[in-house]
mmCIF file of C-alpha atoms and ligand atoms in Angstrom:
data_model
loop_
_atom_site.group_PDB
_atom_site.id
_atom_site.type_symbol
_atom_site.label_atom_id
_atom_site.label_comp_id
_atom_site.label_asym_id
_atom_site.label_seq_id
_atom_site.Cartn_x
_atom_site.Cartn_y
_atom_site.Cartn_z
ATOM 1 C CA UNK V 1 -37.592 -19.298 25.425
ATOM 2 C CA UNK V 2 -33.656 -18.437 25.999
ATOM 3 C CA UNK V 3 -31.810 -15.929 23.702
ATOM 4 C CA UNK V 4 -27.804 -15.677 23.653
ATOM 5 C CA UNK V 5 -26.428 -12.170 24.666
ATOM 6 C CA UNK V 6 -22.931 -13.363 26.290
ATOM 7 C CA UNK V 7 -21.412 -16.494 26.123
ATOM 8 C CA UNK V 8 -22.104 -16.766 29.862
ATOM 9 C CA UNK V 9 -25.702 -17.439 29.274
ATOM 10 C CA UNK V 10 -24.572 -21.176 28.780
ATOM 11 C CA UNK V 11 -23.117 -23.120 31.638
ATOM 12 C CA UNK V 12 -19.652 -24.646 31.258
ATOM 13 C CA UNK V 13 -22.012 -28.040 30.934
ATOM 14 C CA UNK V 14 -24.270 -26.605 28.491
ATOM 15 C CA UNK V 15 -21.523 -25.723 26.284
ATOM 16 C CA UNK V 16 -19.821 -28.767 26.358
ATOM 17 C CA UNK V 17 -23.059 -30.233 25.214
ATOM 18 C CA UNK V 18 -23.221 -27.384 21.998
ATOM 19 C CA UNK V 19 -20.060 -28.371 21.315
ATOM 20 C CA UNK V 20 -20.695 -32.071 21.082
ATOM 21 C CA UNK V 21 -23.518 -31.658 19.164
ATOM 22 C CA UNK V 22 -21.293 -29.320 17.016
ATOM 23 C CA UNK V 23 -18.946 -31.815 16.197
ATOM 24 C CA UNK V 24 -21.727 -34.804 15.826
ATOM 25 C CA UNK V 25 -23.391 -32.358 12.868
ATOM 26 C CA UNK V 26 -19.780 -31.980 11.497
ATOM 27 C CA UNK V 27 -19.413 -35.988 11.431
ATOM 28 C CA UNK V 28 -22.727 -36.692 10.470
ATOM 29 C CA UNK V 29 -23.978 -33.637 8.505
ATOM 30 C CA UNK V 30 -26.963 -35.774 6.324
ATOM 31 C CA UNK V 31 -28.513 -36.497 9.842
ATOM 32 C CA UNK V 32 -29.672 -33.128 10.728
ATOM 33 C CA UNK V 33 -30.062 -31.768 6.867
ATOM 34 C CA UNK V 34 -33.748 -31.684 7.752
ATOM 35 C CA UNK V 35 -34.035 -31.336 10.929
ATOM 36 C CA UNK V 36 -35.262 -27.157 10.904
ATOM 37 C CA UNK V 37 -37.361 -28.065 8.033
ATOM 38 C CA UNK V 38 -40.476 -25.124 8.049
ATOM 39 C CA UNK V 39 -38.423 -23.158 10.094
ATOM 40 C CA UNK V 40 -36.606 -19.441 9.231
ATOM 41 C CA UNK V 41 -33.841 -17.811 10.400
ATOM 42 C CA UNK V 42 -34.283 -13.958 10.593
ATOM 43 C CA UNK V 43 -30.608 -12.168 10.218
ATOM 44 C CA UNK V 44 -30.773 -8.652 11.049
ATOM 45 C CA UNK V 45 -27.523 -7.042 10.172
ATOM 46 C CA UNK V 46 -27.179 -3.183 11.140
ATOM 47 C CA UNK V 47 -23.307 -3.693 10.658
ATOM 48 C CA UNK V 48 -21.273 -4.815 7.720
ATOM 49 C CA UNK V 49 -20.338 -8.716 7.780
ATOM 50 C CA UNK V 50 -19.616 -11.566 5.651
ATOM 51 C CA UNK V 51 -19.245 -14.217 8.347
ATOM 52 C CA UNK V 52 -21.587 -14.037 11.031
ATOM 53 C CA UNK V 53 -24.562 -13.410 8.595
ATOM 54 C CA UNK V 54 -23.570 -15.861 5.916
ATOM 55 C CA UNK V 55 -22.419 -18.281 8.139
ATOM 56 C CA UNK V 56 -26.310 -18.040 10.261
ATOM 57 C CA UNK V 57 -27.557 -18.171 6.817
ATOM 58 C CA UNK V 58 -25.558 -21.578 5.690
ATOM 59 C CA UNK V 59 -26.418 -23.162 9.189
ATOM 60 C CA UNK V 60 -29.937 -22.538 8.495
ATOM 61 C CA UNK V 61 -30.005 -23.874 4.857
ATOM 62 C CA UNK V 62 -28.161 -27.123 5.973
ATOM 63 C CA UNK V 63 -30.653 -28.040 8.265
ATOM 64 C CA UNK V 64 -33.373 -27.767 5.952
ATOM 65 C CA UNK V 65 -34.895 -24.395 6.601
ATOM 66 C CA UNK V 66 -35.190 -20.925 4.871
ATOM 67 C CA UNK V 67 -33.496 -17.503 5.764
ATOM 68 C CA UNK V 68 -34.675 -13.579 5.573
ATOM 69 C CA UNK V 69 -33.551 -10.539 6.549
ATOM 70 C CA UNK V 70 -31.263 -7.973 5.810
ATOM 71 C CA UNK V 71 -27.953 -7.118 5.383
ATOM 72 C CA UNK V 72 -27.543 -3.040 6.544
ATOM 73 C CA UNK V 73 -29.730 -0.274 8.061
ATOM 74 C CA UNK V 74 -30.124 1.415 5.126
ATOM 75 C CA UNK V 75 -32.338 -0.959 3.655
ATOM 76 C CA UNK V 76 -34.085 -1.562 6.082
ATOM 77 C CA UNK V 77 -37.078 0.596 8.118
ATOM 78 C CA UNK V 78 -34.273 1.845 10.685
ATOM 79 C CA UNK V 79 -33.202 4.100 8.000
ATOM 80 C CA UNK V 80 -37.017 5.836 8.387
ATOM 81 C CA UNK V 81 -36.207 6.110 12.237
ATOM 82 C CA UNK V 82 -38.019 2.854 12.986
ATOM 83 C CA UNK V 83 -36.547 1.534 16.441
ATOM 84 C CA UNK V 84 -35.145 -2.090 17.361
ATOM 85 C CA UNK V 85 -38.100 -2.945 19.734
ATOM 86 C CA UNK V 86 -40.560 -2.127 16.817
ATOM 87 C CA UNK V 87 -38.319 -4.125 14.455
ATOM 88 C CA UNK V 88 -38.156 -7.340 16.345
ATOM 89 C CA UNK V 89 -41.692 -7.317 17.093
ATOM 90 C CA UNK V 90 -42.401 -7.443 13.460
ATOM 91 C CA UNK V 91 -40.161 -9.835 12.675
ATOM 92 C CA UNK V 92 -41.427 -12.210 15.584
ATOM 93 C CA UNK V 93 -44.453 -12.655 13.222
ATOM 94 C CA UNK V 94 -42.396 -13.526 10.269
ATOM 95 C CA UNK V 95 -39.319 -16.175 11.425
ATOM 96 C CA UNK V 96 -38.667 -18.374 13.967
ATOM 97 C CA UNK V 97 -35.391 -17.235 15.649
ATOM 98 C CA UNK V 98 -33.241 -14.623 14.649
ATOM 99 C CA UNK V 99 -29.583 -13.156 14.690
ATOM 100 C CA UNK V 100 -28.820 -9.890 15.209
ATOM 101 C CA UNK V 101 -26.035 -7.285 14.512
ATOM 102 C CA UNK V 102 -25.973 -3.682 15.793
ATOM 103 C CA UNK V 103 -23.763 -1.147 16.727
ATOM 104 C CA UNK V 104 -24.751 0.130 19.640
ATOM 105 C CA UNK V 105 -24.016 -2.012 22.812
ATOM 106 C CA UNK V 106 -27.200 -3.417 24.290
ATOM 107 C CA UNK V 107 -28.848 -3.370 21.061
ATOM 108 C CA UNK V 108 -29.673 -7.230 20.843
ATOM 109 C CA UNK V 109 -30.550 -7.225 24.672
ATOM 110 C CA UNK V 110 -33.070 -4.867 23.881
ATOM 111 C CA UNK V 111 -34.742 -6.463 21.269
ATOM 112 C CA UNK V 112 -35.068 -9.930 23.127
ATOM 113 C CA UNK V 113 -36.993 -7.633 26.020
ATOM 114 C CA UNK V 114 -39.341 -7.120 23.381
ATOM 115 C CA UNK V 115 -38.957 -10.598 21.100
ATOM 116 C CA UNK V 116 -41.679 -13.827 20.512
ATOM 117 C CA UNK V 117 -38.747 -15.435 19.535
ATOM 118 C CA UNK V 118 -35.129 -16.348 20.217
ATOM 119 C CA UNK V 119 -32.319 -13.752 19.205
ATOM 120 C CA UNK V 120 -28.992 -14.045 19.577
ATOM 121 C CA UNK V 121 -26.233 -11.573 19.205
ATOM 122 C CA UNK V 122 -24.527 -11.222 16.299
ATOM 123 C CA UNK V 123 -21.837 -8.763 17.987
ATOM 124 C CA UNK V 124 -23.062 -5.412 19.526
ATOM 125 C CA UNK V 125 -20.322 -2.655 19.204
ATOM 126 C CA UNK V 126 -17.466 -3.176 20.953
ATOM 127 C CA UNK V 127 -19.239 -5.267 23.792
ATOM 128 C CA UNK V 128 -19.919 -8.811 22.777
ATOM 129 C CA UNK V 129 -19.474 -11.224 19.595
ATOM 130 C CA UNK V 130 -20.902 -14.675 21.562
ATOM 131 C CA UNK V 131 -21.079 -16.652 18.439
ATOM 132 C CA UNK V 132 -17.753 -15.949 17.364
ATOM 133 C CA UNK V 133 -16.666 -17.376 21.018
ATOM 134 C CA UNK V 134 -18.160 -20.651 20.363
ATOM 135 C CA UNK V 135 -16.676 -20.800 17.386
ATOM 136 C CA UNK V 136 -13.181 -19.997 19.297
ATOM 137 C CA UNK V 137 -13.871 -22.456 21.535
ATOM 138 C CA UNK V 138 -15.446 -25.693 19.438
ATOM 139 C CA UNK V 139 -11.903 -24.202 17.064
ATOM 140 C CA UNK V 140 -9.496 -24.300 20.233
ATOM 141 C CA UNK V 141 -11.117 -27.811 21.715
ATOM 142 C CA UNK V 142 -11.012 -29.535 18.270
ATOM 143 C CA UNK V 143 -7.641 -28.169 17.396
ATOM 144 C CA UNK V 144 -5.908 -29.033 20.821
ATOM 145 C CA UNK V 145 -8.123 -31.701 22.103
ATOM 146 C CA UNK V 146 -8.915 -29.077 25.227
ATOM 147 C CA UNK V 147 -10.717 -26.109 26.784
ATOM 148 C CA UNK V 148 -7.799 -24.939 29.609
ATOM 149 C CA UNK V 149 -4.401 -25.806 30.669
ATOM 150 C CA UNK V 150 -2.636 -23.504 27.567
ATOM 151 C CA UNK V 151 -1.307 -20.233 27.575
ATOM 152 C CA UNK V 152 -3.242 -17.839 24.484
ATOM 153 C CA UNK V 153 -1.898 -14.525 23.643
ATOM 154 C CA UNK V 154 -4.366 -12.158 22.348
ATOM 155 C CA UNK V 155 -2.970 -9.289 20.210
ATOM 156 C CA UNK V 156 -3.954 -6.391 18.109
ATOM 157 C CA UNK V 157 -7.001 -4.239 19.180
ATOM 158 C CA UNK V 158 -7.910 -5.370 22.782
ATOM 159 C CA UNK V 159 -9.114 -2.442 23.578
ATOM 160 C CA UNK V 160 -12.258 -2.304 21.148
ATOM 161 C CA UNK V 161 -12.242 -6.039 20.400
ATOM 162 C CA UNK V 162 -15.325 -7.559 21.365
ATOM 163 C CA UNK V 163 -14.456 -10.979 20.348
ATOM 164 C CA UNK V 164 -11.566 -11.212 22.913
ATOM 165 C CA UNK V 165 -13.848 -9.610 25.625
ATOM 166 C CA UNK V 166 -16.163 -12.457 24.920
ATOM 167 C CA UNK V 167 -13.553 -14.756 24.707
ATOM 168 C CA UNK V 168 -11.771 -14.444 27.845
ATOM 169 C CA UNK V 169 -15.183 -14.243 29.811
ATOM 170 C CA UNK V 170 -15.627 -17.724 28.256
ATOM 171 C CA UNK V 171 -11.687 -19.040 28.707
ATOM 172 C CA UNK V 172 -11.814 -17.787 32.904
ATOM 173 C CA UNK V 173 -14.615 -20.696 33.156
ATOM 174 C CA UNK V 174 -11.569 -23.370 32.237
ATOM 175 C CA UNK V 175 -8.409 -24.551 34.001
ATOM 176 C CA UNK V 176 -4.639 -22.833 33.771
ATOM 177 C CA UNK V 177 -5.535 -21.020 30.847
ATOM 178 C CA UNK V 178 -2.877 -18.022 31.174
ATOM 179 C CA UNK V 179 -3.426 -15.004 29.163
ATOM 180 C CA UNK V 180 -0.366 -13.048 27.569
ATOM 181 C CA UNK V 181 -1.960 -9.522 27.063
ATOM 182 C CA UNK V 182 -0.742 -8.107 23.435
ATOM 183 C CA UNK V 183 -1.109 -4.869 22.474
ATOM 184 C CA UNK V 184 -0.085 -1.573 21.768
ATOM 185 C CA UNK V 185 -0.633 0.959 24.714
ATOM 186 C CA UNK V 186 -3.446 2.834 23.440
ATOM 187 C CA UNK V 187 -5.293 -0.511 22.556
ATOM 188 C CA UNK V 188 -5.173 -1.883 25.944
ATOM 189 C CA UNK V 189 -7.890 -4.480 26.858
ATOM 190 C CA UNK V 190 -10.507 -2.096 29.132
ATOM 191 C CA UNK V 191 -10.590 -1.936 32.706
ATOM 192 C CA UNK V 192 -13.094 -3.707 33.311
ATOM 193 C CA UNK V 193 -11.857 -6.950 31.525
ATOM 194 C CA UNK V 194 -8.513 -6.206 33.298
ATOM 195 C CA UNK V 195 -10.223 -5.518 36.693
ATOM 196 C CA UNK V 196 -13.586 -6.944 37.229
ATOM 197 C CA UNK V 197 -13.067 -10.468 35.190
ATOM 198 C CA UNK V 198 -9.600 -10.981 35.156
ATOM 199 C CA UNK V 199 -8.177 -10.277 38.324
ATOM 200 C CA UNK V 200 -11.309 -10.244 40.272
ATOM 201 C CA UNK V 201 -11.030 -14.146 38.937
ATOM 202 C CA UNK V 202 -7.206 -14.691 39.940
ATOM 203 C CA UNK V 203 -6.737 -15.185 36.235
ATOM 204 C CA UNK V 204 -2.999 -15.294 35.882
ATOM 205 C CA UNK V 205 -2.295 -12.679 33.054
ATOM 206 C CA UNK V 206 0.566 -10.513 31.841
ATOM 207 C CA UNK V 207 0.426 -7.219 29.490
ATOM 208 C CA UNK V 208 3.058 -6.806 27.042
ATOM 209 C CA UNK V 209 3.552 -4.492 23.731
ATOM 210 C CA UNK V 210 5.928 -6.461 21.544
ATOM 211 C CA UNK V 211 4.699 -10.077 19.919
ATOM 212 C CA UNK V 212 8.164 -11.219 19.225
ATOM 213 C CA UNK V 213 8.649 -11.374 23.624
ATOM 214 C CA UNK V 214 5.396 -13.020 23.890
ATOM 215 C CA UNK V 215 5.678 -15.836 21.078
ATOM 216 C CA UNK V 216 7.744 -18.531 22.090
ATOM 217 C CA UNK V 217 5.457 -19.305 25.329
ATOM 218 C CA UNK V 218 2.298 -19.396 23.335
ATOM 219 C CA UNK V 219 0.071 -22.647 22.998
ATOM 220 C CA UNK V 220 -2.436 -19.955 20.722
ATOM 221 C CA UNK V 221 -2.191 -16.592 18.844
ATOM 222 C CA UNK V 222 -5.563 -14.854 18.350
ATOM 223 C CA UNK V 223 -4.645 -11.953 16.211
ATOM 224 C CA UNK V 224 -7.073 -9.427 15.926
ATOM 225 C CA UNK V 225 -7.611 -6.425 13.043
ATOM 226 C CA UNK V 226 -7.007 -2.586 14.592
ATOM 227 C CA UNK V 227 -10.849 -1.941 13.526
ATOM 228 C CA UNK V 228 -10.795 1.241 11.719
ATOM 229 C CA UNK V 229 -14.685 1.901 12.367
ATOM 230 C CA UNK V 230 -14.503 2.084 15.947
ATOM 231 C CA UNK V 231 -11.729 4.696 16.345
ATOM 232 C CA UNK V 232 -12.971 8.608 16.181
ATOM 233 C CA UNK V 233 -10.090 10.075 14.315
ATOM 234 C CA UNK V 234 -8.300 8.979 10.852
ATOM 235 C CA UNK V 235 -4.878 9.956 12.097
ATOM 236 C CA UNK V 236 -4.649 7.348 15.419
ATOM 237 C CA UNK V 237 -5.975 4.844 12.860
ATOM 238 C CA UNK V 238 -3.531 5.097 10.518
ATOM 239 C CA UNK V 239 -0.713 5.199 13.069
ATOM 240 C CA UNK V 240 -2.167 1.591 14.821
ATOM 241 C CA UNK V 241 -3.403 -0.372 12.141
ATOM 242 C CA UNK V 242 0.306 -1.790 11.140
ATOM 243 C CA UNK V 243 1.699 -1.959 14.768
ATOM 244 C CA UNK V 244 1.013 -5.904 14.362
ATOM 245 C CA UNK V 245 2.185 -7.877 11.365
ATOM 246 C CA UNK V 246 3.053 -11.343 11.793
ATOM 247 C CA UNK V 247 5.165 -13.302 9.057
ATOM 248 C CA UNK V 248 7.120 -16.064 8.604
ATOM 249 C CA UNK V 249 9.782 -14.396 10.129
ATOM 250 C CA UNK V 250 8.440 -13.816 13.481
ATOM 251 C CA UNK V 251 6.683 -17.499 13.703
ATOM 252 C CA UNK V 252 10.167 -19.112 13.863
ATOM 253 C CA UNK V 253 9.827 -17.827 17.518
ATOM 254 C CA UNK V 254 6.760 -19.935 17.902
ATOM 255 C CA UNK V 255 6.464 -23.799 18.847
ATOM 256 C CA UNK V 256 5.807 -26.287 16.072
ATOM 257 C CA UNK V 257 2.151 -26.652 17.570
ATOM 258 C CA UNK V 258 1.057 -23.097 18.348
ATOM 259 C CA UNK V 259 -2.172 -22.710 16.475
ATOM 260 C CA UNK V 260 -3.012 -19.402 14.789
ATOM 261 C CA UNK V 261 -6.651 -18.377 15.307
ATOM 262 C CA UNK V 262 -8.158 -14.751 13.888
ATOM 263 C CA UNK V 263 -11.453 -14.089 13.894
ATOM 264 C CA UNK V 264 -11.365 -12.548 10.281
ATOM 265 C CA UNK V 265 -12.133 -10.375 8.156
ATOM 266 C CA UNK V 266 -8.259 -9.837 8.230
ATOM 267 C CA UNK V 267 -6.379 -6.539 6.737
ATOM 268 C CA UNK V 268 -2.852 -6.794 7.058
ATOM 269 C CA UNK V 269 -1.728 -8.235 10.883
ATOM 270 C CA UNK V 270 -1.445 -11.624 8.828
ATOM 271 C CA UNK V 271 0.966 -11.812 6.519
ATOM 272 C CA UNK V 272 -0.661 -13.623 3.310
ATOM 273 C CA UNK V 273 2.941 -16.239 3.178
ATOM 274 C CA UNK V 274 1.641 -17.353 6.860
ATOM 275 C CA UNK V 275 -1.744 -19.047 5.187
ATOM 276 C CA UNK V 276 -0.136 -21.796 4.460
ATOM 277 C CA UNK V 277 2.164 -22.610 7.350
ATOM 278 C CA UNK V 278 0.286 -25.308 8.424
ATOM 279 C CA UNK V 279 -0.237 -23.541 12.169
ATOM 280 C CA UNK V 280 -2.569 -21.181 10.520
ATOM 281 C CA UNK V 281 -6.166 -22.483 11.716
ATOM 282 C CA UNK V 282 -8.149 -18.885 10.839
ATOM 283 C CA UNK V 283 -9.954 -21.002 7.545
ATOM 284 C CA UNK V 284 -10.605 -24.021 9.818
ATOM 285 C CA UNK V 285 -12.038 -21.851 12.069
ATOM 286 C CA UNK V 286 -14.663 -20.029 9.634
ATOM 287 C CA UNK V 287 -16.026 -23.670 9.127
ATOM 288 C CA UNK V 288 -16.309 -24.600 12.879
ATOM 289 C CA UNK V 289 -18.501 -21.264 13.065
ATOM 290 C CA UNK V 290 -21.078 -22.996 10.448
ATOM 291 C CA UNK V 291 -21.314 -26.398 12.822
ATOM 292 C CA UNK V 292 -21.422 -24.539 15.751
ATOM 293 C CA UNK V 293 -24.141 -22.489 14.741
ATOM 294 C CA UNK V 294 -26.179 -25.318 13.256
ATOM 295 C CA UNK V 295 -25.783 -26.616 17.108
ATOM 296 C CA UNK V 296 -26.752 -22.729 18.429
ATOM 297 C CA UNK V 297 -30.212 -23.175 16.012
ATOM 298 C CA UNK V 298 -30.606 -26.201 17.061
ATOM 299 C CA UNK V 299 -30.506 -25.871 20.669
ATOM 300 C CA UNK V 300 -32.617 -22.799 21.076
ATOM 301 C CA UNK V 301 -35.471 -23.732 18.995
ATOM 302 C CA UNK V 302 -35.421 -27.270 21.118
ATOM 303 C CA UNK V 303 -35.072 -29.341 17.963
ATOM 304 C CA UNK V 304 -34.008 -33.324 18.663
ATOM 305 C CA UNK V 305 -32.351 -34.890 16.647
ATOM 306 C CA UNK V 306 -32.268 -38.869 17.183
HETATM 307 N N1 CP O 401 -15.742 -12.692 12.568
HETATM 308 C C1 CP O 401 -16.732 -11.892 12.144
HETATM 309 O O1 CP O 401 -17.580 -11.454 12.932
HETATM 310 O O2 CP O 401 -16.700 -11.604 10.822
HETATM 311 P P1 CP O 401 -17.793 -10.732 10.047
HETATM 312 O O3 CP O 401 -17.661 -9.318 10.576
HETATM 313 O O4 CP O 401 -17.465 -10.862 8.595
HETATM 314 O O5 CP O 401 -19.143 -11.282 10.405
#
């Protein structure tokens, strides 16, 4: 039985093949609609989300099986104190795989320790997002026909932002993939991004605080929100959350075939006017997390589909 905590569980092979099979079910969607029929998808959300949990739940329902779970602590037993090993161990009797959400890092690892079936991580505080990655990447390869030889700038809140941590542990894996480093000072990406996967990698990588000097080498732009629940005081929040705001202004610095990718839920580091410049790929990318979650289901409950 495998589970997905980081998006280093799969070899650069095995993802290739997840990403195939992503893009077969997003050719030939009536060819899997059964294919998880009997089967149920436990999502186990401890954190707010509209995404990851819908988008488990959708996957599910299009290949023919049935969903549970919950969508905060409050209602469920946590709230009475119950503990994560407990929970999954209770749940193991009722679905068949199931994603979780928590947010304390390690959360997810801890439940598969105690799991009878597969869980994957849903995003665990600021540590990991791995099924947001594979929807970056299935996103980046079907956008620009490759994984590697681009340069991505990654902006906004690198410093609590789990999806680029996960991301760039995912991007090192390719070729010439140079990283332009965006973000305000107190936001930097962590030292031991920086340090132990970056340069210990002989990733080739700058740091800068403005977007406008980074923009016209970019191939991608992965904004990301200043996240307002991870930072301890109001006051620092307030004084981040509009550092970044990117309009049509500042995308005339920006080739004609830079794609823009966000994870979402957005506040305001994307202008609204930029949605439809047609390098905005953030509403593309919410559907390539359905297929490529249909493809995660898939591949860790061992289903074939001929
Ligand atoms: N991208 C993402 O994780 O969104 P949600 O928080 O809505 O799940």
């Amino acid at each position: 039985m495998r589970h997905l905590m980081s998006p280093l569980d799969f070899s650069v092979e095995e993802l290739d093949k997840l990403l195939n099979l992503a893009n077969d079910i997003e050719a030939n969607p009536e060819k899997y609609a059964h294919a998880c029929a009997g089967k149920k998808i436990a999502t186990l959300f401890y954190e707010p989300s509209t995404r990851t949990r819908l988008s488990f739940e959708a996957a599910m329902l299009n290949l023919g099986g049935s969903v549970l779970g919950f969508s905060s602590a409050d209602s469920s037993s946590a709230a009475k104190g119950e503990s994560v090993s407990d929970t999954i161990r209770v749940i193991s009797c009722y679905a068949d795989i199931c994603a979780m959400r928590h947010p304390k890092e390690g959360a997810p690892l801890v439940a598969s320790m105690k799991s009878r079936i597969p869980v994957i991580n849903a995003g665990d505080g600021g540590h990991q997002h791995p099924t947001q990655t594979l929807t970056d990447l299935l996103t980046i390869r079907s956008l620009k026909g490759r994984l590697g030889n681009f340069t991505i700038g990654l902006c906004g809140d690198l410093k609590f932002g789990r999806t680029v941590h996960s991301l760039i542990q995912a991007l090192i894996r390719y070729p010439n993939v140079n990283f332009v480093l965006i973000s305000p000072e107190e936001l930097r990406i962590p030292d031991n991004i920086r340090d132990d996967v970056l340069r210990k990698n002989n990733q080739n990588f700058k740091e800068v605080v403005r977007l406008e000097d980074a923009m016209p080498e970019l191939d991608l732009l992965y904004m990301t929100r200043v996240q307002k629940e991870r930072f301890f005081n109001e006051e620092d929040y307030v004084r981040m959350k509009d550092f970044y705001i990117l309009d049509s202004e500042k995308l005339k610095l920006a080739k004609p075939d830079m794609q823009i990718l966000h994870p979402l839920p957005r506040v305001n580091e994307i202008s609204v006017e930029v949605d439809d410049d047609p390098r905005a790929a953030y509403f593309k990318q919410v559907q390539y997390g359905v297929y490529v979650r249909m493809a995660l289901i898939l591949t860790l409950l061992e289903v074939e589909v001929c």
